Tab-separated table of C-alpha atoms in Angstrom:
chain	number	residue	atom	x	y	z
D	12	LYS	CA	14.865	7.282	-125.503
D	13	ALA	CA	12.514	7.094	-122.243
D	14	GLY	CA	10.776	9.933	-120.718
D	15	VAL	CA	10.761	11.567	-116.874
D	16	THR	CA	9.366	9.197	-114.946
D	17	GLN	CA	7.984	9.216	-111.484
D	18	THR	CA	6.972	7.070	-108.280
D	19	PRO	CA	4.749	6.385	-106.693
D	20	ARG	CA	2.000	7.858	-108.881
D	21	TYR	CA	-0.540	8.752	-106.205
D	22	LEU	CA	-0.128	8.848	-102.758
D	23	ILE	CA	-2.720	9.437	-99.799
D	24	LYS	CA	-0.963	10.447	-96.391
D	25	THR	CA	-2.283	11.459	-92.710
D	26	ARG	CA	-0.871	14.782	-91.360
D	27	GLY	CA	2.008	14.541	-89.196
D	28	GLN	CA	3.743	11.488	-91.903
D	29	GLN	CA	6.360	11.499	-93.890
D	30	VAL	CA	6.906	11.037	-97.186
D	31	THR	CA	9.716	9.990	-100.088
D	32	LEU	CA	8.961	10.721	-103.381
D	33	SER	CA	11.267	8.829	-106.287
D	34	CYS	CA	11.924	9.898	-110.020
D	35	SER	CA	14.145	8.883	-112.435
D	36	PRO	CA	15.334	11.244	-115.415
D	37	ILE	CA	15.950	10.824	-119.188
D	38	SER	CA	18.851	8.965	-119.679
D	39	GLY	CA	22.079	10.893	-119.943
D	40	HIS	CA	20.717	14.284	-117.727
D	41	ARG	CA	21.954	15.565	-114.786
D	42	SER	CA	19.875	17.735	-114.061
D	43	VAL	CA	16.689	17.060	-111.895
D	44	SER	CA	14.520	19.737	-110.898
D	45	TRP	CA	11.285	19.742	-108.077
D	46	TYR	CA	8.289	21.521	-108.248
D	47	GLN	CA	5.430	21.960	-105.930
D	48	GLN	CA	2.161	22.738	-108.179
D	49	THR	CA	-1.188	23.804	-106.494
D	50	PRO	CA	-4.702	24.956	-107.544
D	51	GLY	CA	-3.670	28.544	-105.823
D	52	GLN	CA	0.249	28.649	-106.035
D	53	GLY	CA	0.404	27.693	-109.527
D	54	LEU	CA	4.315	25.946	-110.147
D	55	GLN	CA	6.503	26.513	-107.774
D	56	PHE	CA	10.229	26.084	-107.205
D	57	LEU	CA	11.720	23.485	-104.841
D	58	PHE	CA	15.239	22.279	-105.465
D	59	GLU	CA	17.360	21.576	-108.209
D	60	TYR	CA	19.952	18.506	-107.884
D	61	PHE	CA	22.741	18.095	-110.505
D	62	SER	CA	25.971	16.164	-110.406
D	63	GLU	CA	24.155	14.996	-106.382
D	64	THR	CA	24.198	18.741	-104.941
D	65	GLN	CA	21.669	20.765	-104.235
D	66	ARG	CA	22.890	22.852	-106.383
D	67	ASN	CA	19.405	25.663	-106.516
D	68	LYS	CA	16.601	26.032	-103.525
D	69	GLY	CA	13.118	27.992	-103.397
D	70	ASN	CA	11.606	29.164	-100.906
D	71	PHE	CA	9.708	26.284	-99.324
D	72	PRO	CA	10.339	25.222	-95.366
D	73	GLY	CA	12.726	22.279	-94.244
D	74	ARG	CA	10.598	19.519	-93.912
D	75	PHE	CA	11.519	19.773	-97.693
D	76	SER	CA	14.547	17.922	-98.450
D	77	GLY	CA	15.907	15.931	-101.885
D	78	ARG	CA	18.797	14.181	-102.714
D	79	GLN	CA	20.444	12.935	-105.944
D	80	PHE	CA	22.141	9.276	-106.510
D	81	SER	CA	25.483	8.479	-108.558
D	82	ASN	CA	22.738	7.623	-111.632
D	83	SER	CA	21.260	11.096	-112.033
D	84	ARG	CA	18.050	9.077	-109.798
D	85	SER	CA	16.738	11.720	-107.257
D	86	GLU	CA	14.128	11.616	-104.335
D	87	MET	CA	12.152	14.143	-102.282
D	88	ASN	CA	11.414	14.319	-99.043
D	89	VAL	CA	8.895	15.341	-96.828
D	90	SER	CA	8.496	14.932	-93.492
D	91	THR	CA	6.013	16.322	-90.990
D	92	LEU	CA	3.093	16.365	-93.445
D	93	GLU	CA	0.713	20.085	-93.385
D	94	LEU	CA	-3.165	19.979	-95.133
D	95	GLY	CA	-1.506	22.200	-97.677
D	96	ASP	CA	1.577	19.992	-98.605
D	97	SER	CA	-1.565	18.410	-100.699
D	98	ALA	CA	-0.460	19.155	-104.612
D	99	LEU	CA	0.786	17.506	-107.786
D	100	TYR	CA	5.167	17.100	-107.591
D	101	LEU	CA	6.686	17.126	-110.355
D	102	CYS	CA	10.062	16.219	-111.320
D	103	ALA	CA	12.461	17.740	-114.449
D	104	SER	CA	15.633	16.863	-116.375
D	105	ARG	CA	17.518	18.353	-118.192
D	106	SER	CA	20.824	17.637	-120.164
D	107	GLU	CA	23.138	20.396	-119.367
D	108	ALA	CA	25.404	19.017	-122.664
D	109	GLY	CA	24.842	22.428	-125.029
D	110	ALA	CA	22.685	25.844	-125.138
D	111	TYR	CA	19.433	25.081	-124.857
D	112	ASN	CA	19.438	22.820	-121.692
D	113	GLU	CA	15.174	22.050	-122.172
D	114	GLN	CA	13.243	20.764	-119.321
D	115	PHE	CA	11.482	17.818	-119.430
D	116	PHE	CA	8.664	17.184	-116.601
D	117	GLY	CA	7.920	13.262	-115.534
D	118	PRO	CA	4.152	12.565	-115.288
D	119	GLY	CA	4.270	13.997	-111.210
D	120	THR	CA	3.443	12.743	-107.930
D	121	ARG	CA	-0.175	13.240	-106.269
D	122	LEU	CA	0.085	13.651	-102.510
D	123	THR	CA	-3.087	14.216	-100.485
D	124	VAL	CA	-2.580	14.748	-96.821
D	125	LEU	CA	-6.073	14.366	-95.092
G	30	GLN	CA	10.515	36.602	-109.539
G	31	GLN	CA	7.484	35.219	-111.170
G	32	PRO	CA	7.417	36.256	-114.697
G	33	VAL	CA	3.344	37.979	-115.365
G	34	GLN	CA	1.515	36.457	-118.177
G	35	SER	CA	-1.098	38.092	-120.070
G	36	PRO	CA	-3.657	37.104	-120.969
G	37	GLN	CA	-4.909	35.001	-118.019
G	38	ALA	CA	-7.562	33.420	-120.204
G	39	VAL	CA	-8.955	33.194	-123.246
G	40	ILE	CA	-11.220	31.644	-125.698
G	41	LEU	CA	-11.536	30.953	-129.420
G	42	ARG	CA	-12.814	28.520	-132.548
G	43	GLU	CA	-10.982	25.903	-134.128
G	44	GLY	CA	-8.740	28.043	-137.386
G	45	GLU	CA	-8.076	31.210	-135.087
G	46	ASP	CA	-4.677	32.417	-133.597
G	47	ALA	CA	-3.739	33.335	-130.164
G	48	VAL	CA	-1.160	35.619	-128.824
G	49	ILE	CA	-0.087	34.424	-124.986
G	50	ASN	CA	2.636	37.073	-123.358
G	51	CYS	CA	4.937	36.773	-120.739
G	52	SER	CA	7.201	39.709	-119.366
G	53	SER	CA	9.634	40.211	-116.206
G	54	SER	CA	11.008	43.107	-114.436
G	55	LYS	CA	14.449	41.104	-114.748
G	56	ALA	CA	17.467	40.693	-117.087
G	57	LEU	CA	16.496	37.134	-118.515
G	58	TYR	CA	18.748	34.454	-120.175
G	59	SER	CA	16.474	32.197	-121.456
G	60	VAL	CA	12.551	31.642	-122.323
G	61	HIS	CA	10.677	28.199	-121.462
G	62	TRP	CA	6.927	27.865	-122.930
G	63	TYR	CA	4.646	24.879	-122.058
G	64	ARG	CA	1.912	23.668	-122.191
G	65	GLN	CA	-0.394	20.999	-119.829
G	66	LYS	CA	-3.270	19.741	-120.522
G	67	HIS	CA	-5.425	18.623	-116.999
G	68	GLY	CA	-4.549	15.620	-115.279
G	69	GLU	CA	-1.162	15.728	-117.044
G	70	ALA	CA	2.336	16.937	-117.009
G	71	PRO	CA	3.780	20.076	-118.884
G	72	VAL	CA	5.021	19.242	-121.809
G	73	PHE	CA	8.136	21.099	-123.362
G	74	LEU	CA	6.920	23.844	-126.519
G	75	MET	CA	10.357	26.477	-127.070
G	76	ILE	CA	12.776	28.119	-125.863
G	77	LEU	CA	14.247	31.251	-126.092
G	78	LEU	CA	18.066	32.331	-125.800
G	79	LYS	CA	19.403	35.551	-125.335
G	80	GLY	CA	20.810	36.546	-128.720
G	81	GLY	CA	18.150	34.981	-131.178
G	82	GLU	CA	18.384	31.323	-131.024
G	83	GLN	CA	15.204	29.283	-129.591
G	84	LYS	CA	14.239	25.830	-130.262
G	85	GLY	CA	10.743	23.987	-130.453
G	86	HIS	CA	7.299	23.014	-131.476
G	87	ASP	CA	7.497	23.052	-135.514
G	88	LYS	CA	3.658	24.476	-135.491
G	89	ILE	CA	4.251	26.643	-132.973
G	90	SER	CA	6.158	29.987	-132.585
G	91	ALA	CA	7.860	32.840	-130.774
G	92	SER	CA	9.770	35.790	-130.171
G	93	PHE	CA	11.792	36.825	-127.018
G	94	ASN	CA	12.252	41.244	-126.975
G	95	GLU	CA	15.388	41.358	-124.996
G	96	LYS	CA	14.947	45.099	-124.806
G	97	LYS	CA	11.672	44.666	-123.067
G	98	GLN	CA	12.294	41.557	-120.992
G	99	GLN	CA	9.181	40.165	-122.738
G	100	SER	CA	8.114	36.654	-125.193
G	101	SER	CA	5.616	36.034	-126.884
G	102	LEU	CA	3.685	32.877	-127.976
G	103	TYR	CA	2.444	32.377	-131.284
G	104	LEU	CA	-0.519	30.193	-132.268
G	105	THR	CA	-1.993	30.751	-135.250
G	106	ALA	CA	-4.552	28.272	-137.122
G	107	SER	CA	-5.445	26.879	-134.223
G	108	GLN	CA	-6.399	23.416	-133.626
G	109	LEU	CA	-8.840	21.375	-130.575
G	110	SER	CA	-5.398	19.617	-129.486
G	111	TYR	CA	-4.351	23.226	-128.953
G	112	SER	CA	-5.745	23.563	-125.023
G	113	GLY	CA	-4.548	23.866	-121.976
G	114	THR	CA	-2.682	25.944	-120.157
G	115	TYR	CA	0.508	27.656	-121.318
G	116	PHE	CA	2.989	28.569	-118.808
G	117	CYS	CA	6.215	30.624	-119.347
G	118	GLY	CA	8.985	29.765	-117.184
G	119	THR	CA	12.286	32.369	-117.351
G	120	GLU	CA	15.579	31.697	-116.432
G	121	ARG	CA	17.864	34.660	-115.135
G	122	GLY	CA	22.198	33.899	-115.739
G	123	SER	CA	23.618	30.508	-115.103
G	124	ALA	CA	21.202	29.427	-112.267
G	125	ARG	CA	19.429	27.003	-114.153
G	126	GLN	CA	16.144	28.196	-111.983
G	127	LEU	CA	13.353	28.185	-113.790
G	128	THR	CA	10.704	30.698	-112.267
G	129	PHE	CA	6.836	29.966	-113.838
G	130	GLY	CA	3.956	32.758	-114.434
G	131	SER	CA	0.887	32.606	-113.433
G	132	GLY	CA	-0.446	30.207	-116.480
G	133	THR	CA	-2.760	30.556	-119.101
G	134	GLN	CA	-5.644	29.347	-119.985
G	135	LEU	CA	-6.462	28.660	-124.001
G	136	THR	CA	-9.241	27.107	-125.197
G	137	VAL	CA	-10.279	26.118	-128.671
G	138	LEU	CA	-13.776	25.359	-129.263
G	139	PRO	CA	-15.268	23.503	-132.176
């Protein structure tokens, strides 16, 4: 099976702009989670989608939003970018079938805000 | 609440053993372990469930002490490829939300 894919891999934006990141989960996985990773804050949970519904949400401002489509692909949007939004954004998927529900990460999108 | 990992960093020689700990103040449903190499995504290693079941990497072992809400990852006869940052992620109940520790940087020297 192909792994989790994320596009684009690298992105450079300026303050005030908005950005949309895309994630395609492993085939058959219906849960998609998004994380922000920075050297200072580590891996921070943004939100999780399951069957097109946001099921969990972390402590991020409303500028961070997401959605999931019927094919389980997910997008994350950040509006009015700030310098502090520079980070590696990771998407992860899990199957929800069976007891284990391992979560697998994509390669990430490296966002730089200038 | 973020789990606490220890140690923050460890350096060892090839062939030596290491233990990384992850503890939580809250009751856990599961603990997940990942390894991340510089510039790469975290790679799944192990999952341990409340009740004793576990699944993962065949060369790495782990334990989950439900009374103490603590998990330990055991790296035996370490190889150069084991270098990286190890994260534990904890899950409470059926929330399906992983909260990650701050990571343990492991360096294996030849």
